[in-house]
PDB file of C-alpha atoms in Angstrom:
ATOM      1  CA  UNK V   1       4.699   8.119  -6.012  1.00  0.00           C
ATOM      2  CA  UNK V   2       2.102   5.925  -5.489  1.00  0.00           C
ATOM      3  CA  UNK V   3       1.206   5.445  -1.566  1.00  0.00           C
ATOM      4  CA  UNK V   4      -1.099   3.077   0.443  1.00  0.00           C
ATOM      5  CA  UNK V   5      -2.235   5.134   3.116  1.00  0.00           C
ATOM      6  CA  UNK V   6      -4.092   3.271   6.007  1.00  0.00           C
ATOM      7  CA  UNK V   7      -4.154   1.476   9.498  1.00  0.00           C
ATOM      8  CA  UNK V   8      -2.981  -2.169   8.637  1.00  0.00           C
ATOM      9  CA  UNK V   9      -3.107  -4.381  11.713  1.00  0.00           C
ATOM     10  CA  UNK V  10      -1.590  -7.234  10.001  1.00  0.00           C
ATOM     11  CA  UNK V  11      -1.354  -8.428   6.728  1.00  0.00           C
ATOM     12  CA  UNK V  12      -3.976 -10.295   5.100  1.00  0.00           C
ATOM     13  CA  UNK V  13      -5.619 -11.180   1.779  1.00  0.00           C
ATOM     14  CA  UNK V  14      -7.334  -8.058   1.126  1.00  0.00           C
ATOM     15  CA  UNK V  15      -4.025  -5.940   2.637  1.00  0.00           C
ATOM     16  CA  UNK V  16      -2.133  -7.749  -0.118  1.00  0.00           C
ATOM     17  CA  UNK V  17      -4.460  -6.997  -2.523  1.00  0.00           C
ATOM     18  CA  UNK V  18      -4.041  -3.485  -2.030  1.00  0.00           C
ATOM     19  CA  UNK V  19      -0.242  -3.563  -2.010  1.00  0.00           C
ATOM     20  CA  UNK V  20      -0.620  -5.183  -5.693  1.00  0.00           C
ATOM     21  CA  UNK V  21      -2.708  -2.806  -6.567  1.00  0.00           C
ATOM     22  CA  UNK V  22      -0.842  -0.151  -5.969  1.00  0.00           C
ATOM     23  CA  UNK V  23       2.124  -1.848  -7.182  1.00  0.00           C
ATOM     24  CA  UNK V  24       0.818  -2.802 -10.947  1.00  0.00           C
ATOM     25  CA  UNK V  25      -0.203   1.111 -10.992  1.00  0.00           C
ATOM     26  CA  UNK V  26       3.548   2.341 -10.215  1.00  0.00           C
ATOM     27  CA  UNK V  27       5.015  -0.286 -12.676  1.00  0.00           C
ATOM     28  CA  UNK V  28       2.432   1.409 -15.634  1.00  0.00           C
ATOM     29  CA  UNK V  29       3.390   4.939 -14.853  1.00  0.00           C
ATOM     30  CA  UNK V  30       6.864   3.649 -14.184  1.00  0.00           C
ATOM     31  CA  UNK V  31       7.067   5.512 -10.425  1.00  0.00           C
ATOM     32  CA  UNK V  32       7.377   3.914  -7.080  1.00  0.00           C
ATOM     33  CA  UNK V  33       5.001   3.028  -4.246  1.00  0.00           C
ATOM     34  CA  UNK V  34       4.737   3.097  -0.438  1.00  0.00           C
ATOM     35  CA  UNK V  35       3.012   2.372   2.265  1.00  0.00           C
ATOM     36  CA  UNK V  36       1.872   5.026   4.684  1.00  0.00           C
ATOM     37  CA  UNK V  37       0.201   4.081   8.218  1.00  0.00           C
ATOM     38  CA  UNK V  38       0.051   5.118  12.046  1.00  0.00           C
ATOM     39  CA  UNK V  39       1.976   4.383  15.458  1.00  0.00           C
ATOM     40  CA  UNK V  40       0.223   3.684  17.273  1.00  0.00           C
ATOM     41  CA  UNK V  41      -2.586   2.269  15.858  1.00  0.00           C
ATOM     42  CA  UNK V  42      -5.499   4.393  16.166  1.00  0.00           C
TER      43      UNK V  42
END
C-alpha cells in the first residue's frame, strides 16, 4: 500500500501531483494507494 499522508486543504496542482505520484508507483509494484490526512485540520 502506497499512502499520501498529509494535511490537504484543497486540491491543487502540486496536491495532484502527489496523488499521481503515488499512483504511477502502486501501478509498478502492482499494489494500491491512499490518501491519509487529519480532521480537523491542524
Amino acid at each position: 500500500m502506497i499512502a499520501v499522508i498529509g494535511s490537504f486543504d484543497g486540491f491543487h496542482l502540486g496536491h495532484k501531483r502527489l496523488f499521481r505520484a503515488a499512483e504511477v508507483i502502486s501501478r509498478r509494484l502492482s499494489d494500491s494507494w491512499c490518501v491519509v490526512t487529519f480532521f480537523p485540520h491542524p
